[in-house]
Amino acid sequence: MEYTVCEVTAGPARLRVRSVGQGPLLVLLPGLGRPAGDLDPLAALLASAGYLVVQPDMRGDGRSTGPLHGLTLHDLAADVAAVIEAFGGRDVVLIGQAFGNRIARMTATDRPDLVRAVVLLGCSGKVMPSPEIAEAICLAQAVDTPSETRRRAVQVAWFASGHDGSVWLDGWSQPVMTAYLAAAATTDIRSWWTAGQAKVLIVQGAEDVAAPPANGHSLREEIGARATLVDLPDIGHAVGVEGPADVARVILRFLEDVPYA
């Protein structure tokens, strides 16, 4: 399958958006400071199953531009809403890897007219990692970490044992990470945590130490019947990257029960 590329205007932002496949609309959002291409293997599987999969470069990353100072998650959600509208979508499903699922939940809250369901890959937000893992995350993301130290930190923080974490050794956008973390810090977690009233699929890596599975379990308890939770064994924090085939199977089963208008 070949990608189609377009540009979407979202207020002051200009977003490069790739799309692949045909059918009901799915929007994939990458993790914090990560390129949209992280989720290409997952996108290919979903497109092959009969969906139009849209992958925006988030504001400030890749070829997407826009102000990064003074943002909130509402601003980033508005970017995603503009992408949905550009593709003529309504009642779409948003799929967010790690920090991307915070933006997905914010979009579902702010624009319930556009979002039918959200899929959270590595639910985070309330239960924090241990101090040791937090340190590993900082070392993995920092620009000046020695290469071998970075390699070990990436593996420990984000990938389950036996999975190759080298794909996350580079490709990080420091400006995006700084801006998006600031946006999260200035946005009340209560405003996005429950994803408004959308249906929610929580896909947790059972070995996730960066966003402990207790986050997803807590969310499911809080929102009850709106949520479906699946724990994937032998998967860490990079859920959609580590196990695209397993994740695609779970998502496709979920979509069978989320009819489109």
C-alpha positions as CSV (number, residue, x, y, z in Angstrom):
1,M,0.0,0.0,0.0
2,E,1.2,3.5,-0.8
3,Y,0.7,6.6,1.4
4,T,-1.0,9.7,0.3
5,V,0.5,12.9,1.8
6,C,-1.3,16.2,2.4
7,E,-1.1,19.3,4.6
8,V,-3.8,20.3,7.0
9,T,-4.2,23.8,8.5
10,A,-5.0,23.8,12.2
11,G,-5.2,27.4,13.3
12,P,-1.6,28.6,13.4
13,A,-0.3,25.1,12.8
14,R,0.4,23.3,9.5
15,L,0.4,19.6,9.8
16,R,1.9,17.1,7.4
17,V,-0.5,14.1,7.3
18,R,0.0,10.7,5.6
19,S,-2.9,8.4,4.9
20,V,-3.1,4.8,3.7
21,G,-6.0,2.4,2.9
22,Q,-9.7,2.9,2.4
23,G,-12.7,2.6,4.7
24,P,-13.7,3.9,8.1
25,L,-11.3,6.5,9.5
26,L,-8.7,5.7,12.2
27,V,-6.2,8.3,13.4
28,L,-2.9,7.2,14.9
29,L,-1.0,9.5,17.3
30,P,2.6,8.7,18.2
31,G,4.3,8.9,21.6
32,L,6.0,12.0,23.1
33,G,8.5,13.5,20.7
34,R,8.3,10.5,18.4
35,P,7.8,10.5,14.6
36,A,4.5,9.3,13.2
37,G,6.4,6.6,11.3
38,D,6.9,4.7,14.6
39,L,3.4,3.3,14.0
40,D,3.8,2.4,10.3
41,P,3.7,-1.4,10.8
42,L,0.5,-1.1,12.9
43,A,-1.0,1.3,10.3
44,A,-0.3,-1.2,7.5
45,L,-2.0,-4.0,9.3
46,L,-5.1,-1.9,10.1
47,A,-5.2,-0.6,6.5
48,S,-5.0,-4.1,5.2
49,A,-8.1,-4.9,7.3
50,G,-10.2,-2.3,5.5
51,Y,-9.6,1.0,7.2
52,L,-8.4,4.4,6.2
53,V,-5.5,5.1,8.5
54,V,-4.3,8.7,9.0
55,Q,-1.0,9.6,10.6
56,P,-0.3,13.2,11.3
57,D,3.2,14.5,12.1
58,M,2.4,16.3,15.4
59,R,2.9,20.0,15.7
60,G,6.6,20.8,15.8
61,D,7.7,17.3,14.6
62,G,8.7,16.1,11.2
63,R,7.4,18.5,8.6
64,S,4.6,19.9,10.8
65,T,5.0,23.4,12.1
66,G,3.3,25.6,14.6
67,P,3.9,27.6,17.8
68,L,5.1,25.4,20.7
69,H,5.2,28.0,23.5
70,G,2.2,28.3,25.9
71,L,0.4,25.2,24.7
72,T,-2.2,23.1,26.5
73,L,-3.5,19.7,25.6
74,H,-6.6,21.5,24.3
75,D,-4.4,23.1,21.6
76,L,-3.0,19.7,20.6
77,A,-6.5,18.2,20.6
78,A,-7.6,21.0,18.2
79,D,-4.8,20.0,15.8
80,V,-6.2,16.4,15.8
81,A,-9.7,17.7,15.3
82,A,-8.6,19.7,12.3
83,V,-7.1,16.5,10.8
84,I,-10.3,14.6,11.4
85,E,-12.4,17.3,9.8
86,A,-10.0,17.6,6.8
87,F,-10.8,13.9,6.1
88,G,-14.5,14.4,6.4
89,G,-14.6,12.3,9.5
90,R,-17.1,11.9,12.4
91,D,-17.4,9.2,14.9
92,V,-13.8,8.2,14.3
93,V,-11.5,6.1,16.4
94,L,-8.3,7.7,17.7
95,I,-5.4,5.4,18.6
96,G,-2.7,7.0,20.7
97,Q,0.7,5.5,21.7
98,A,1.8,6.6,25.2
99,F,1.6,10.4,25.4
100,G,-0.5,10.3,22.2
101,N,-3.3,8.7,24.1
102,R,-3.5,11.8,26.4
103,I,-4.0,13.9,23.3
104,A,-6.6,11.4,22.0
105,R,-8.5,11.5,25.3
106,M,-8.4,15.3,25.3
107,T,-9.8,15.3,21.7
108,A,-12.6,13.0,22.7
109,T,-13.5,15.3,25.6
110,D,-13.3,18.5,23.6
111,R,-14.9,17.2,20.4
112,P,-17.3,14.4,21.2
113,D,-19.0,15.1,17.9
114,L,-16.0,13.8,16.1
115,V,-14.8,10.9,18.3
116,R,-16.6,7.6,18.8
117,A,-13.8,5.7,20.6
118,V,-10.2,5.9,21.7
119,V,-7.6,3.2,21.9
120,L,-4.9,3.8,24.5
121,L,-1.6,2.0,23.9
122,G,0.3,2.3,27.2
123,C,-2.2,4.3,29.3
124,S,-0.3,6.8,31.5
125,G,-1.0,9.9,33.6
126,K,-1.5,9.0,37.3
127,V,0.6,6.1,38.4
128,M,4.3,7.2,38.0
129,P,7.3,5.0,37.3
130,S,9.8,4.1,40.0
131,P,12.7,6.6,40.6
132,E,15.0,4.2,38.9
133,I,12.9,3.9,35.8
134,A,12.3,7.7,35.8
135,E,16.1,8.1,35.7
136,A,16.4,5.6,32.9
137,I,13.8,7.6,30.9
138,C,15.7,10.8,31.4
139,L,18.9,9.2,30.2
140,A,17.2,7.6,27.2
141,Q,15.8,10.9,26.1
142,A,18.7,13.3,26.8
143,V,20.8,14.4,23.9
144,D,24.1,14.1,25.7
145,T,23.8,10.6,27.1
146,P,26.7,8.3,26.1
147,S,25.6,5.8,23.4
148,E,26.0,2.6,25.4
149,T,24.3,4.2,28.5
150,R,21.5,5.3,26.2
151,R,21.1,1.9,24.7
152,R,20.7,0.3,28.2
153,A,18.4,3.0,29.4
154,V,16.1,2.6,26.3
155,Q,15.9,-1.1,26.8
156,V,15.2,-0.8,30.6
157,A,12.7,2.0,30.3
158,W,10.5,1.1,27.3
159,F,11.0,-2.4,26.0
160,A,10.3,-5.8,27.4
161,S,13.1,-8.3,27.7
162,G,13.9,-9.9,24.4
163,H,12.7,-7.0,22.3
164,D,15.0,-4.8,20.3
165,G,14.9,-1.3,21.6
166,S,17.3,0.1,19.0
167,V,14.4,1.7,17.0
168,W,14.1,4.2,19.9
169,L,17.8,5.1,20.1
170,D,17.2,8.2,18.0
171,G,14.4,10.2,16.4
172,W,13.4,12.1,19.4
173,S,12.3,15.8,19.1
174,Q,13.6,17.7,22.1
175,P,11.5,20.8,21.4
176,V,8.3,18.7,21.1
177,M,9.0,16.8,24.3
178,T,9.6,20.0,26.2
179,A,6.5,21.8,24.8
180,Y,4.2,18.8,25.1
181,L,5.2,18.1,28.7
182,A,4.6,21.7,29.6
183,A,1.2,21.5,27.8
184,A,0.3,18.5,30.0
185,A,1.5,20.2,33.1
186,T,-0.8,23.2,32.5
187,T,-3.9,21.1,31.7
188,D,-6.0,19.7,34.5
189,I,-5.7,15.9,34.3
190,R,-9.4,15.6,35.2
191,S,-10.3,17.3,31.9
192,W,-8.9,14.5,29.8
193,W,-8.4,11.4,32.0
194,T,-11.8,9.7,31.2
195,A,-11.9,10.6,27.5
196,G,-15.2,12.3,27.8
197,Q,-17.9,9.8,27.1
198,A,-16.2,7.9,24.3
199,K,-15.8,4.2,24.3
200,V,-12.2,3.2,25.5
201,L,-10.0,0.3,24.6
202,I,-7.0,0.1,27.0
203,V,-4.1,-1.9,25.7
204,Q,-1.5,-2.3,28.3
205,G,2.0,-3.9,28.0
206,A,2.1,-6.2,31.0
207,E,5.9,-5.4,31.3
208,D,5.4,-1.6,31.0
209,V,7.5,0.0,33.7
210,A,7.3,3.6,32.3
211,A,3.5,3.8,32.5
212,P,2.7,1.0,34.9
213,P,-0.4,-1.1,34.1
214,A,-2.1,0.2,37.2
215,N,-2.9,3.3,35.2
216,G,-5.1,1.4,32.8
217,H,-6.7,-0.7,35.5
218,S,-7.5,2.4,37.5
219,L,-9.1,4.0,34.4
220,R,-11.2,0.9,33.7
221,E,-12.5,0.9,37.3
222,E,-13.3,4.6,37.1
223,I,-15.3,4.5,33.8
224,G,-16.8,1.0,34.0
225,A,-18.6,-0.4,31.1
226,R,-17.3,2.2,28.7
227,A,-13.8,0.6,28.9
228,T,-12.3,-2.6,27.6
229,L,-8.9,-3.6,28.9
230,V,-6.4,-6.0,27.4
231,D,-3.1,-6.8,29.0
232,L,-0.5,-8.0,26.5
233,P,2.2,-10.3,28.0
234,D,5.8,-9.7,27.2
235,I,5.2,-6.2,26.0
236,G,6.7,-3.0,27.5
237,H,5.9,0.6,27.1
238,A,6.4,0.8,23.3
239,V,3.2,-1.1,22.9
240,G,2.4,-0.3,19.3
241,V,6.0,-0.6,18.2
242,E,6.9,-3.8,20.1
243,G,3.9,-5.8,19.1
244,P,2.0,-4.4,16.1
245,A,0.5,-7.7,15.1
246,D,-0.8,-8.4,18.6
247,V,-2.1,-4.8,19.0
248,A,-3.8,-4.9,15.6
249,R,-5.7,-8.1,16.5
250,V,-6.9,-6.5,19.7
251,I,-7.9,-3.3,18.0
252,L,-9.7,-5.1,15.1
253,R,-11.7,-7.2,17.6
254,F,-12.7,-4.0,19.5
255,L,-13.7,-2.3,16.3
256,E,-16.2,-5.1,15.5
257,D,-18.2,-3.8,18.5
258,V,-17.8,-0.1,17.7
259,P,-20.1,0.4,14.7
260,Y,-19.6,3.5,12.6
261,A,-22.5,5.9,11.9
